[in-house]
């Protein structure tokens, strides 16, 4: 079941991180979304699958905000592609390669950081899938 407070918390953290990165560098990045996904996984609980799910939801919700802003900034300021996509896209040749790389770069890392956020929370007790005699 989705814990929307975890997703909203992740979105707020992503927004804060991106504002700081924007003020420091004047560019967008994917780092704010990664940090937000990790926080969403932490808030969601100790289950790694919950962390992965909430990390992915945070990434997708953040993309809904970031993509239109990125297009607007690109059209008005001529800014480039978000970090680290600028380095990856330069080595790809076909539209299929570019599409696959973008989809994987904006989803899988967020799933992993959401899972990591849940695993960090193990200090409050092991997840339900670990037997008590193992913990």
Tab-separated table of C-alpha atoms in Angstrom:
chain	number	residue	atom	x	y	z
A	1	UNK	CA	0.000	0.000	0.000
A	2	UNK	CA	1.333	3.417	-0.888
A	3	UNK	CA	2.254	5.722	1.947
A	4	UNK	CA	1.654	9.085	0.339
A	5	UNK	CA	3.298	10.980	3.182
A	6	UNK	CA	6.560	9.234	2.234
A	7	UNK	CA	6.178	10.308	-1.407
A	8	UNK	CA	5.337	13.897	-0.444
A	9	UNK	CA	8.316	14.006	1.941
A	10	UNK	CA	10.560	12.717	-0.844
A	11	UNK	CA	9.189	15.340	-3.231
A	12	UNK	CA	9.850	18.144	-0.746
A	13	UNK	CA	13.411	16.928	-0.217
A	14	UNK	CA	13.951	16.655	-3.992
A	15	UNK	CA	12.636	20.170	-4.486
A	16	UNK	CA	14.869	21.547	-1.744
A	17	UNK	CA	17.941	19.780	-3.126
A	18	UNK	CA	17.272	20.978	-6.661
A	19	UNK	CA	16.777	24.565	-5.526
A	20	UNK	CA	20.126	24.438	-3.717
A	21	UNK	CA	21.833	22.861	-6.744
A	22	UNK	CA	20.210	25.444	-9.039
A	23	UNK	CA	21.386	28.326	-6.844
A	24	UNK	CA	24.932	26.950	-6.660
A	25	UNK	CA	25.404	25.830	-10.265
A	26	UNK	CA	22.573	27.342	-12.313
A	27	UNK	CA	21.727	23.898	-13.716
A	28	UNK	CA	19.295	21.073	-13.129
A	29	UNK	CA	20.491	17.666	-12.003
A	30	UNK	CA	19.042	14.307	-11.128
A	31	UNK	CA	20.645	14.342	-7.675
A	32	UNK	CA	17.685	15.945	-5.906
A	33	UNK	CA	15.414	13.172	-7.118
A	34	UNK	CA	17.849	10.531	-5.900
A	35	UNK	CA	18.047	12.037	-2.441
A	36	UNK	CA	14.275	12.461	-2.341
A	37	UNK	CA	13.790	8.806	-3.299
A	38	UNK	CA	16.135	7.708	-0.540
A	39	UNK	CA	14.229	9.780	2.004
A	40	UNK	CA	10.908	8.416	0.710
A	41	UNK	CA	12.221	4.875	1.173
A	42	UNK	CA	13.351	5.719	4.687
A	43	UNK	CA	9.989	7.234	5.610
A	44	UNK	CA	8.068	4.324	4.015
A	45	UNK	CA	9.499	1.733	6.413
A	46	UNK	CA	12.000	-1.088	6.777
A	47	UNK	CA	10.719	-3.263	3.915
A	48	UNK	CA	13.120	-2.946	0.944
A	49	UNK	CA	10.264	-3.497	-1.511
A	50	UNK	CA	8.320	-0.630	0.060
A	51	UNK	CA	11.406	1.559	-0.215
A	52	UNK	CA	11.848	0.627	-3.867
A	53	UNK	CA	8.194	1.338	-4.645
A	54	UNK	CA	8.144	4.677	-2.852
A	55	UNK	CA	11.486	5.652	-4.401
A	56	UNK	CA	10.062	4.950	-7.855
A	57	UNK	CA	6.859	6.862	-7.125
A	58	UNK	CA	8.867	9.816	-5.877
A	59	UNK	CA	10.999	9.750	-9.031
A	60	UNK	CA	7.966	9.668	-11.289
A	61	UNK	CA	6.183	12.423	-9.379
A	62	UNK	CA	9.364	14.508	-9.365
A	63	UNK	CA	9.703	13.983	-13.111
A	64	UNK	CA	6.248	15.469	-13.591
A	65	UNK	CA	7.573	18.636	-11.943
A	66	UNK	CA	11.144	18.635	-13.288
A	67	UNK	CA	10.536	17.884	-16.976
A	68	UNK	CA	8.307	20.905	-17.742
A	69	UNK	CA	10.649	23.146	-15.731
A	70	UNK	CA	13.633	21.739	-17.593
A	71	UNK	CA	11.990	22.369	-20.954
A	72	UNK	CA	11.065	25.907	-19.910
A	73	UNK	CA	14.594	26.686	-18.723
A	74	UNK	CA	16.106	25.150	-21.854
A	75	UNK	CA	13.888	27.258	-24.094
A	76	UNK	CA	14.396	30.505	-22.169
A	77	UNK	CA	18.013	30.240	-21.008
A	78	UNK	CA	19.519	27.717	-23.390
A	79	UNK	CA	20.646	25.533	-20.496
A	80	UNK	CA	21.739	22.027	-21.289
A	81	UNK	CA	20.548	18.585	-20.329
A	82	UNK	CA	20.487	17.722	-16.588
A	83	UNK	CA	23.600	16.251	-15.017
A	84	UNK	CA	24.616	13.348	-15.572
A	85	UNK	CA	22.547	12.858	-18.734
A	86	UNK	CA	24.779	15.285	-20.623
A	87	UNK	CA	27.681	12.834	-20.412
A	88	UNK	CA	25.671	9.691	-21.162
A	89	UNK	CA	23.722	11.075	-24.119
A	90	UNK	CA	26.872	12.180	-25.912
A	91	UNK	CA	27.991	8.559	-26.445
A	92	UNK	CA	24.642	7.183	-27.647
A	93	UNK	CA	23.856	6.954	-31.352
A	94	UNK	CA	20.247	5.926	-32.010
A	95	UNK	CA	16.940	7.276	-30.689
A	96	UNK	CA	16.243	3.870	-29.130
A	97	UNK	CA	19.512	4.031	-27.199
A	98	UNK	CA	18.697	7.515	-25.955
A	99	UNK	CA	15.165	6.571	-24.908
A	100	UNK	CA	16.348	3.454	-23.090
A	101	UNK	CA	19.139	5.335	-21.318
A	102	UNK	CA	16.836	8.123	-20.167
A	103	UNK	CA	14.178	5.733	-18.892
A	104	UNK	CA	16.721	3.624	-17.036
A	105	UNK	CA	18.608	6.613	-15.612
A	106	UNK	CA	15.482	8.236	-14.188
A	107	UNK	CA	13.973	5.075	-12.691
A	108	UNK	CA	16.488	2.407	-11.627
A	109	UNK	CA	18.785	4.625	-9.533
A	110	UNK	CA	15.731	5.938	-7.677
A	111	UNK	CA	14.529	2.403	-6.989
A	112	UNK	CA	17.965	1.538	-5.586
A	113	UNK	CA	18.165	4.643	-3.401
A	114	UNK	CA	14.609	4.045	-2.147
A	115	UNK	CA	15.642	0.517	-1.212
A	116	UNK	CA	18.771	1.848	0.470
A	117	UNK	CA	16.658	4.328	2.426
A	118	UNK	CA	14.565	1.463	3.780
A	119	UNK	CA	17.652	-0.557	4.633
A	120	UNK	CA	19.141	2.369	6.563
A	121	UNK	CA	16.060	2.332	8.745
A	122	UNK	CA	16.885	-1.188	9.969
A	123	UNK	CA	18.264	0.449	13.126
A	124	UNK	CA	14.667	0.644	14.393
A	125	UNK	CA	14.284	-3.125	13.999
A	126	UNK	CA	14.596	-5.725	11.267
A	127	UNK	CA	12.050	-5.829	8.446
A	128	UNK	CA	9.134	-8.226	8.707
A	129	UNK	CA	10.599	-10.711	6.206
A	130	UNK	CA	13.611	-11.503	8.458
A	131	UNK	CA	12.808	-14.168	11.067
A	132	UNK	CA	13.182	-12.953	14.647
A	133	UNK	CA	15.779	-15.597	15.524
A	134	UNK	CA	18.045	-14.273	12.727
A	135	UNK	CA	17.971	-10.663	13.879
